[in-house]
């Protein structure tokens, strides 16, 4: 190969030298106005272009050198005073050259002068030139020669309004000339691949690509002809060009030229000739990258549609969508071997088009998706990653456009398309959908839509068949499930009846999620349901006695079921929290038995499932906190529950935990507010008990480690004392507080005390508070006056 | 040269002038010695008239047995050089035997001379017309002077002039159809035509159209044929595919052609052929030769 390149350099150098040598003598002859010599040396110079050894790239270099010389020659020919021969005679004279290539270059050059002289109609000369050029059948020679012809004739076409305008058919002549040159050039170009022995196909295609603009230039010239209006374009230009494109049966040419047409002619023309243009597509070779071509077209049309408001009716009028859709169908049908990615890309383009041009026509969108489903169902399994990417693009497009998943949910084919994705991609797509909802704060307000939505994102909702669970990335999984949990809150309707339906639907789907998902989804569902309960409570007055489908009772049943499902996980701590939440809601709705039931469930869980001591501590504090706020219970139930709670508190493992739980229980007997019980006796009992436990803890610490622990527990209890003292409990007296402070001081001064800055500070600020209350004066001040620090 | 002749032949100067010599068209002619001189141009049936003047050298007299002028049409074969065959011979006696003392001028005229053949200068044969003035003498040898002139004969455009159209080929290899617009062309004519490729299975490199001249001399077993290629005109560059039609436009004016001569006085013939040659990439030549008739059309 290296040798080949070197040789080529050598040949090129020789060619250039040959041109320079002859150009030198030609210049001399030009200077002395010796026509005979001029013709001789110019022909010899042009003979260098007869080489077949150069690649197109190198040949072009050679051609450009000759081209520059030909311009000087043309100047000479133009000036009759220099050579004394009329242009008509000159036109014959140059045809005496024996070699065809130099002869035709000279003929074109004189032809240019001939047209300018207007001694013959431009059309006659052009017709003669384009006809004579047939003699050059060598692809590269011919392409460059005809390119030269195109070049010199560009400004001399008998276009309407041009100074070379001819008779009535003048425009036809101009168009005919360019079309013919184009056709012949394309034929030569296509033929390149069959000629040249021992050439590698790849190299050949590269070489051909280098020449494509020579061919395409003709189309550009056509588009520049003033007189080519829509009608001419429709009747003559396009059919002729397409005929050539289809008939040449060459994929490279077909692809390039189709693209050329689309780029070169105005969008308005494309719109009006859509049928013709698209009609050619299925006739192209199966290997043509038609998807890119059509995508380009649709891109241009949609840009065009947005360029001005007047365009849109035009697009509607020509039924662009129907035509495009039809054409794509046919292309896919015709190109049996087209990979899935190609077909889907086409649909993506069509979808983009319709979204931009007809944003209001959801049926179009659905139609596109439907067509895609049809195509996909013929493919056993979508494995090509690029194809999958395209499907994702297809599905994402409507979401981005409408910023509203609700719209997508009305598309019947949307889920069908999704069905063709593999599990991983389904999840990705589901995430896209959820993120869209979140971002746009879209509310999904009917159970039907919810149903569809969950169908779409089912990849996230439950384990798919054949999915390998082990491969799941824990973090991704959490993200996904958190998104689903968030999504559940977006499913909302003010109408309780519909809301209940939604909840039922969500429940149906989430319950199938399996133990790994439930901890994420159940809380959302529960809170969603609780919100409904509270809402119903709020409007109870309006719907008394009627046969209401959405009753709190039903919802409570549902809630129980949902939370029970967590036992399969198992996740007792979570279940317990949820029960407590439910109990609180029931409390708000004033249904004692339900609240009681939920509490019972919570206690059962506590007893049976929560064994871990830390979890127990947390749970018991939750229970106490919730129970404290309950006001629905009658004395009996409340007693039972508080009794239980206190009991559990005292049975915690660590003394410190016991102590804290017990003094927390004191609040169960003192509830602020009008109806709240204020049982000072039992409060005091709790506190004393806590104090005892704190003492015991201190002693245990002494025994075990030889030093007593910090006095923190005592200070905490002191705070409770102060709280209840302030609240006016009879049993918690100033003396009691004072006693406790002394106790703490003693403890701190004992030998075994461990100094602890945190508890010291705590104590100090507590004391400071008491001092502050004393100084504040008033009722409270007087009360605190009894404490001596 | 005259000076040299004068040195050896000091007897007299003979000059031949034509009556319309000043206005008649002069054309170049190549002499045997390679020099080109301008001579008057005649055609058949014309009157050839003029004056011959004989001027003895200063102070000499020429004694002669008579003066005559001959108009000769001669054919010279090169294998028999110097031996002229006269197909036309006309004589005018200018003077009876006597003496010439001073410059003497004789008018002469050959009226409506039949000159059926054109002047021709070929590879192996020459046809010429000449005026020969002879001053006969008994001793010292006769004095002879020659004056060449040229004869062109013009033909009207032929009433029937069919195109040449033919399909030729090599089976399963190459089939072409070619067409030349005429079978008869005048000297300044242009050949228009086309070649249509019906089947191409060989890799053609180029295609030429040649004009060939076939000059045959002698007759029977002694026939000698000489063929020259006068024009080699490239019609096509590169390999065509089936269905291509290649145009032909060949101007004849740049080439040195003569009209076709058929069996001139049973001595020679000159015929013209168009030879279509296709050359493939291995430099094999495929050709087809067709005779065309060339005639001289009167300049308008």
Coordinates of N, CA and C in Angstrom, one line a residue, chain B residues 181-299:
Chain B
X181 N -24.0 9.0 -40.8 CA -25.2 9.6 -41.4 C -25.2 9.5 -42.9
X182 N -24.0 9.3 -43.6 CA -24.0 9.2 -45.0 C -23.0 8.1 -45.4
X183 N -23.1 7.8 -46.7 CA -22.1 6.9 -47.2 C -21.2 7.6 -48.2
X184 N -21.6 8.9 -48.5 CA -20.8 9.7 -49.4 C -20.5 11.0 -48.7
X185 N -19.3 11.4 -48.7 CA -18.9 12.7 -48.0 C -18.1 13.5 -49.0
X186 N -18.3 14.8 -48.9 CA -17.4 15.7 -49.6 C -16.2 16.0 -48.7
X187 N -15.2 16.7 -49.4 CA -13.9 16.8 -48.7 C -14.0 17.7 -47.4
X188 N -15.0 18.6 -47.3 CA -15.1 19.5 -46.1 C -16.3 19.0 -45.3
X189 N -16.7 17.8 -45.5 CA -17.9 17.4 -44.8 C -17.6 17.1 -43.4
X190 N -18.7 16.7 -42.7 CA -18.5 16.2 -41.3 C -19.3 14.9 -41.1
X191 N -18.6 14.0 -40.5 CA -19.3 12.7 -40.3 C -20.0 12.7 -39.0
X192 N -21.3 12.5 -39.1 CA -22.1 12.5 -37.9 C -22.6 11.1 -37.7
X193 N -22.6 10.6 -36.5 CA -23.1 9.3 -36.3 C -23.2 8.9 -34.8
X194 N -23.4 7.7 -34.6 CA -23.4 7.3 -33.2 C -23.1 5.8 -33.1
X195 N -22.6 5.4 -32.0 CA -22.4 4.0 -31.7 C -23.2 3.6 -30.5
X196 N -24.0 2.6 -30.7 CA -24.9 2.1 -29.6 C -24.4 0.8 -29.1
X197 N -24.2 0.7 -27.8 CA -23.7 -0.5 -27.2 C -24.8 -1.4 -26.8
X198 N -25.0 -2.5 -27.4 CA -26.1 -3.5 -27.1 C -25.6 -4.5 -26.0
X199 N -24.4 -4.8 -26.1 CA -23.9 -5.8 -25.1 C -22.4 -5.5 -24.9
X200 N -22.0 -5.4 -23.7 CA -20.6 -5.2 -23.5 C -20.1 -6.2 -22.4
X201 N -19.3 -7.1 -22.7 CA -18.8 -8.0 -21.7 C -17.3 -7.9 -21.6
X202 N -16.7 -7.0 -22.4 CA -15.3 -6.9 -22.3 C -15.0 -5.5 -21.8
X203 N -13.8 -5.4 -21.2 CA -13.4 -4.1 -20.7 C -12.8 -3.2 -21.7
X204 N -13.5 -2.3 -22.2 CA -13.0 -1.5 -23.3 C -12.3 -0.3 -22.7
X205 N -11.2 0.0 -23.4 CA -10.3 1.1 -22.9 C -10.7 2.4 -23.6
X206 N -10.7 2.2 -25.0 CA -11.2 3.4 -25.7 C -11.6 2.9 -27.1
X207 N -12.1 3.9 -27.8 CA -12.7 3.6 -29.2 C -12.3 4.7 -30.1
X208 N -11.7 4.4 -31.2 CA -11.3 5.4 -32.2 C -12.0 5.2 -33.5
X209 N -12.1 6.3 -34.3 CA -12.6 6.2 -35.7 C -11.4 6.6 -36.5
X210 N -11.0 5.7 -37.5 CA -9.9 5.9 -38.3 C -10.4 6.2 -39.8
X211 N -9.7 7.1 -40.5 CA -10.0 7.2 -41.9 C -8.8 6.6 -42.6
X212 N -9.0 5.6 -43.4 CA -8.0 4.9 -44.1 C -8.1 5.1 -45.6
X213 N -6.9 5.2 -46.2 CA -6.9 5.4 -47.7 C -6.2 4.1 -48.2
X214 N -6.9 3.6 -49.2 CA -6.4 2.4 -49.9 C -6.1 2.7 -51.3
X215 N -4.9 2.6 -51.6 CA -4.4 2.9 -53.0 C -4.0 1.6 -53.6
X216 N -4.7 1.2 -54.7 CA -4.3 0.0 -55.4 C -3.8 0.3 -56.8
X217 N -2.7 -0.2 -57.1 CA -2.1 0.1 -58.5 C -1.9 -1.2 -59.2
X218 N -1.9 -1.1 -60.5 CA -1.7 -2.3 -61.3 C -3.0 -3.1 -61.4
X219 N -2.9 -4.2 -62.1 CA -4.1 -5.0 -62.2 C -3.8 -6.5 -62.2
X220 N -4.8 -7.3 -61.9 CA -4.6 -8.7 -61.9 C -3.6 -9.1 -60.9
X221 N -2.6 -10.0 -61.2 CA -1.7 -10.5 -60.3 C -0.7 -9.5 -59.8
X222 N -0.5 -8.4 -60.6 CA 0.4 -7.4 -60.3 C -0.1 -6.3 -59.4
X223 N -1.4 -6.5 -58.9 CA -2.0 -5.5 -58.1 C -1.2 -5.2 -56.8
X224 N -1.0 -3.9 -56.6 CA -0.2 -3.6 -55.4 C -1.1 -2.6 -54.6
X225 N -1.2 -3.0 -53.3 CA -2.1 -2.2 -52.5 C -1.4 -1.5 -51.3
X226 N -1.6 -0.3 -51.2 CA -1.0 0.5 -50.1 C -2.1 1.1 -49.2
X227 N -2.0 0.9 -47.9 CA -3.0 1.5 -47.1 C -2.4 2.4 -46.1
X228 N -3.0 3.6 -46.0 CA -2.5 4.6 -45.0 C -3.6 5.0 -44.1
X229 N -3.2 5.2 -42.8 CA -4.2 5.8 -41.9 C -4.1 7.3 -41.9
X230 N -5.1 8.0 -42.3 CA -4.9 9.4 -42.4 C -5.4 10.1 -41.2
X231 N -6.3 9.5 -40.5 CA -6.9 10.1 -39.3 C -7.1 9.1 -38.2
X232 N -6.8 9.5 -37.0 CA -7.1 8.6 -35.9 C -7.8 9.5 -34.9
X233 N -9.1 9.3 -34.8 CA -9.9 10.2 -34.0 C -10.5 9.5 -32.8
X234 N -10.2 9.9 -31.6 CA -10.7 9.1 -30.5 C -12.2 9.5 -30.2
X235 N -13.0 8.5 -30.2 CA -14.5 8.7 -30.0 C -14.9 8.6 -28.6
X236 N -14.2 7.7 -27.9 CA -14.7 7.3 -26.6 C -13.5 7.0 -25.7
X237 N -13.6 7.4 -24.4 CA -12.6 7.2 -23.4 C -13.3 6.4 -22.3
X238 N -12.7 5.2 -22.0 CA -13.3 4.5 -20.9 C -14.2 3.4 -21.4
X239 N -14.8 2.7 -20.4 CA -15.6 1.5 -20.7 C -17.1 1.9 -20.6
X240 N -17.8 1.7 -21.7 CA -19.2 2.0 -21.7 C -20.0 0.8 -21.1
X241 N -21.2 1.0 -20.7 CA -22.0 -0.1 -20.3 C -23.2 -0.3 -21.3
X242 N -23.9 -1.4 -21.2 CA -25.0 -1.6 -22.1 C -25.9 -0.4 -22.2
X243 N -26.3 -0.1 -23.3 CA -27.3 1.0 -23.5 C -26.7 2.4 -23.7
X244 N -25.4 2.4 -23.6 CA -24.8 3.7 -23.9 C -24.8 4.0 -25.4
X245 N -24.9 5.3 -25.7 CA -24.9 5.7 -27.1 C -23.8 6.8 -27.2
X246 N -22.8 6.6 -28.0 CA -21.7 7.5 -28.1 C -21.8 8.3 -29.4
X247 N -21.7 9.6 -29.3 CA -21.9 10.4 -30.5 C -20.6 10.4 -31.3
X248 N -20.7 10.6 -32.6 CA -19.6 10.8 -33.5 C -19.8 12.1 -34.2
X249 N -18.7 12.9 -34.2 CA -18.7 14.1 -35.0 C -17.3 14.3 -35.5
X250 N -17.0 14.0 -36.7 CA -15.7 14.1 -37.2 C -15.6 15.0 -38.4
X251 N -14.9 16.1 -38.3 CA -14.7 17.0 -39.4 C -13.6 16.5 -40.3
X252 N -13.9 16.5 -41.6 CA -13.0 16.0 -42.5 C -11.9 17.0 -43.0
X253 N -12.3 18.3 -42.8 CA -11.4 19.3 -43.4 C -9.9 19.3 -42.9
X254 N -9.6 18.9 -41.7 CA -8.2 19.0 -41.3 C -7.4 17.9 -42.0
X255 N -8.0 17.0 -42.6 CA -7.2 15.8 -43.2 C -7.0 16.0 -44.7
X256 N -5.9 15.5 -45.2 CA -5.5 15.7 -46.6 C -6.2 14.5 -47.4
X257 N -7.4 14.8 -47.7 CA -8.1 13.7 -48.5 C -8.2 14.1 -49.9
X258 N -8.5 13.1 -50.7 CA -8.8 13.4 -52.2 C -10.1 12.7 -52.4
X259 N -10.7 13.0 -53.5 CA -11.9 12.2 -53.8 C -11.6 10.8 -54.1
X260 N -12.6 10.0 -53.9 CA -12.4 8.5 -54.2 C -12.1 8.4 -55.8
X261 N -11.2 7.6 -56.1 CA -10.9 7.4 -57.5 C -11.1 5.9 -57.8
X262 N -11.9 5.6 -58.8 CA -12.2 4.2 -59.1 C -11.6 3.9 -60.4
X263 N -10.7 3.0 -60.4 CA -10.2 2.4 -61.7 C -9.9 3.4 -62.7
X264 N -8.9 4.3 -62.3 CA -8.5 5.3 -63.2 C -7.7 4.8 -64.4
X265 N -8.3 4.8 -65.5 CA -7.6 4.3 -66.7 C -7.0 2.9 -66.6
X266 N -7.7 2.1 -65.8 CA -7.3 0.8 -65.5 C -5.9 0.7 -64.9
X267 N -5.5 1.8 -64.3 CA -4.1 1.9 -63.7 C -4.2 1.8 -62.2
X268 N -5.1 2.6 -61.7 CA -5.1 2.6 -60.2 C -6.5 3.0 -59.7
X269 N -6.6 2.7 -58.3 CA -7.8 3.2 -57.6 C -7.4 3.7 -56.3
X270 N -8.2 4.7 -55.8 CA -8.0 5.2 -54.5 C -9.4 5.2 -53.7
X271 N -9.4 4.4 -52.6 CA -10.7 4.3 -51.9 C -10.5 4.7 -50.5
X272 N -11.6 5.1 -49.9 CA -11.5 5.5 -48.5 C -12.4 4.6 -47.6
X273 N -11.9 4.4 -46.4 CA -12.6 3.6 -45.4 C -12.7 4.3 -44.1
X274 N -13.9 4.0 -43.4 CA -14.0 4.4 -42.0 C -13.7 3.1 -41.2
X275 N -12.8 3.2 -40.3 CA -12.5 2.0 -39.5 C -12.8 2.3 -38.1
X276 N -13.8 1.6 -37.5 CA -14.1 1.8 -36.1 C -13.3 0.8 -35.3
X277 N -12.6 1.3 -34.4 CA -11.7 0.4 -33.6 C -12.0 0.5 -32.1
X278 N -12.2 -0.7 -31.5 CA -12.3 -0.7 -30.1 C -11.1 -1.4 -29.5
X279 N -10.6 -0.8 -28.5 CA -9.4 -1.4 -27.8 C -9.8 -1.8 -26.4
X280 N -9.5 -3.0 -26.0 CA -9.8 -3.4 -24.7 C -8.6 -3.3 -23.8
X281 N -8.8 -3.6 -22.5 CA -7.7 -3.3 -21.6 C -6.5 -4.1 -21.8
X282 N -6.6 -5.2 -22.5 CA -5.4 -6.0 -22.8 C -4.9 -5.6 -24.2
X283 N -5.3 -4.5 -24.7 CA -4.9 -3.9 -25.9 C -5.2 -4.8 -27.1
X284 N -6.2 -5.6 -27.0 CA -6.8 -6.3 -28.2 C -7.6 -5.3 -28.9
X285 N -7.6 -5.4 -30.2 CA -8.3 -4.5 -31.1 C -9.5 -5.2 -31.7
X286 N -10.6 -4.6 -31.7 CA -11.8 -5.1 -32.4 C -12.2 -4.0 -33.4
X287 N -12.3 -4.3 -34.7 CA -12.6 -3.3 -35.6 C -13.6 -3.7 -36.7
X288 N -14.2 -2.6 -37.3 CA -15.1 -2.9 -38.4 C -14.8 -1.8 -39.4
X289 N -14.6 -2.2 -40.7 CA -14.2 -1.2 -41.7 C -15.4 -1.0 -42.7
X290 N -15.7 0.2 -43.0 CA -16.7 0.5 -44.0 C -16.2 1.4 -45.0
X291 N -16.5 1.1 -46.3 CA -16.1 2.1 -47.3 C -17.0 3.3 -47.4
X292 N -16.4 4.5 -47.5 CA -17.2 5.6 -47.8 C -16.6 6.2 -49.1
X293 N -17.5 7.0 -49.8 CA -17.1 7.6 -51.0 C -16.8 9.1 -50.7
X294 N -15.7 9.6 -51.2 CA -15.4 11.0 -51.0 C -15.4 11.7 -52.4
X295 N -16.1 12.8 -52.4 CA -16.2 13.6 -53.6 C -15.9 15.0 -53.4
X296 N -15.6 15.7 -54.5 CA -15.3 17.1 -54.4 C -16.5 18.0 -54.7
X297 N -16.9 18.7 -53.7 CA -18.1 19.6 -54.0 C -17.6 20.9 -54.3
X298 N -18.2 21.5 -55.3 CA -17.9 22.8 -55.8 C -18.0 23.8 -54.6
X299 N -17.0 24.6 -54.4 CA -17.1 25.6 -53.3 C -18.2 26.6 -53.7

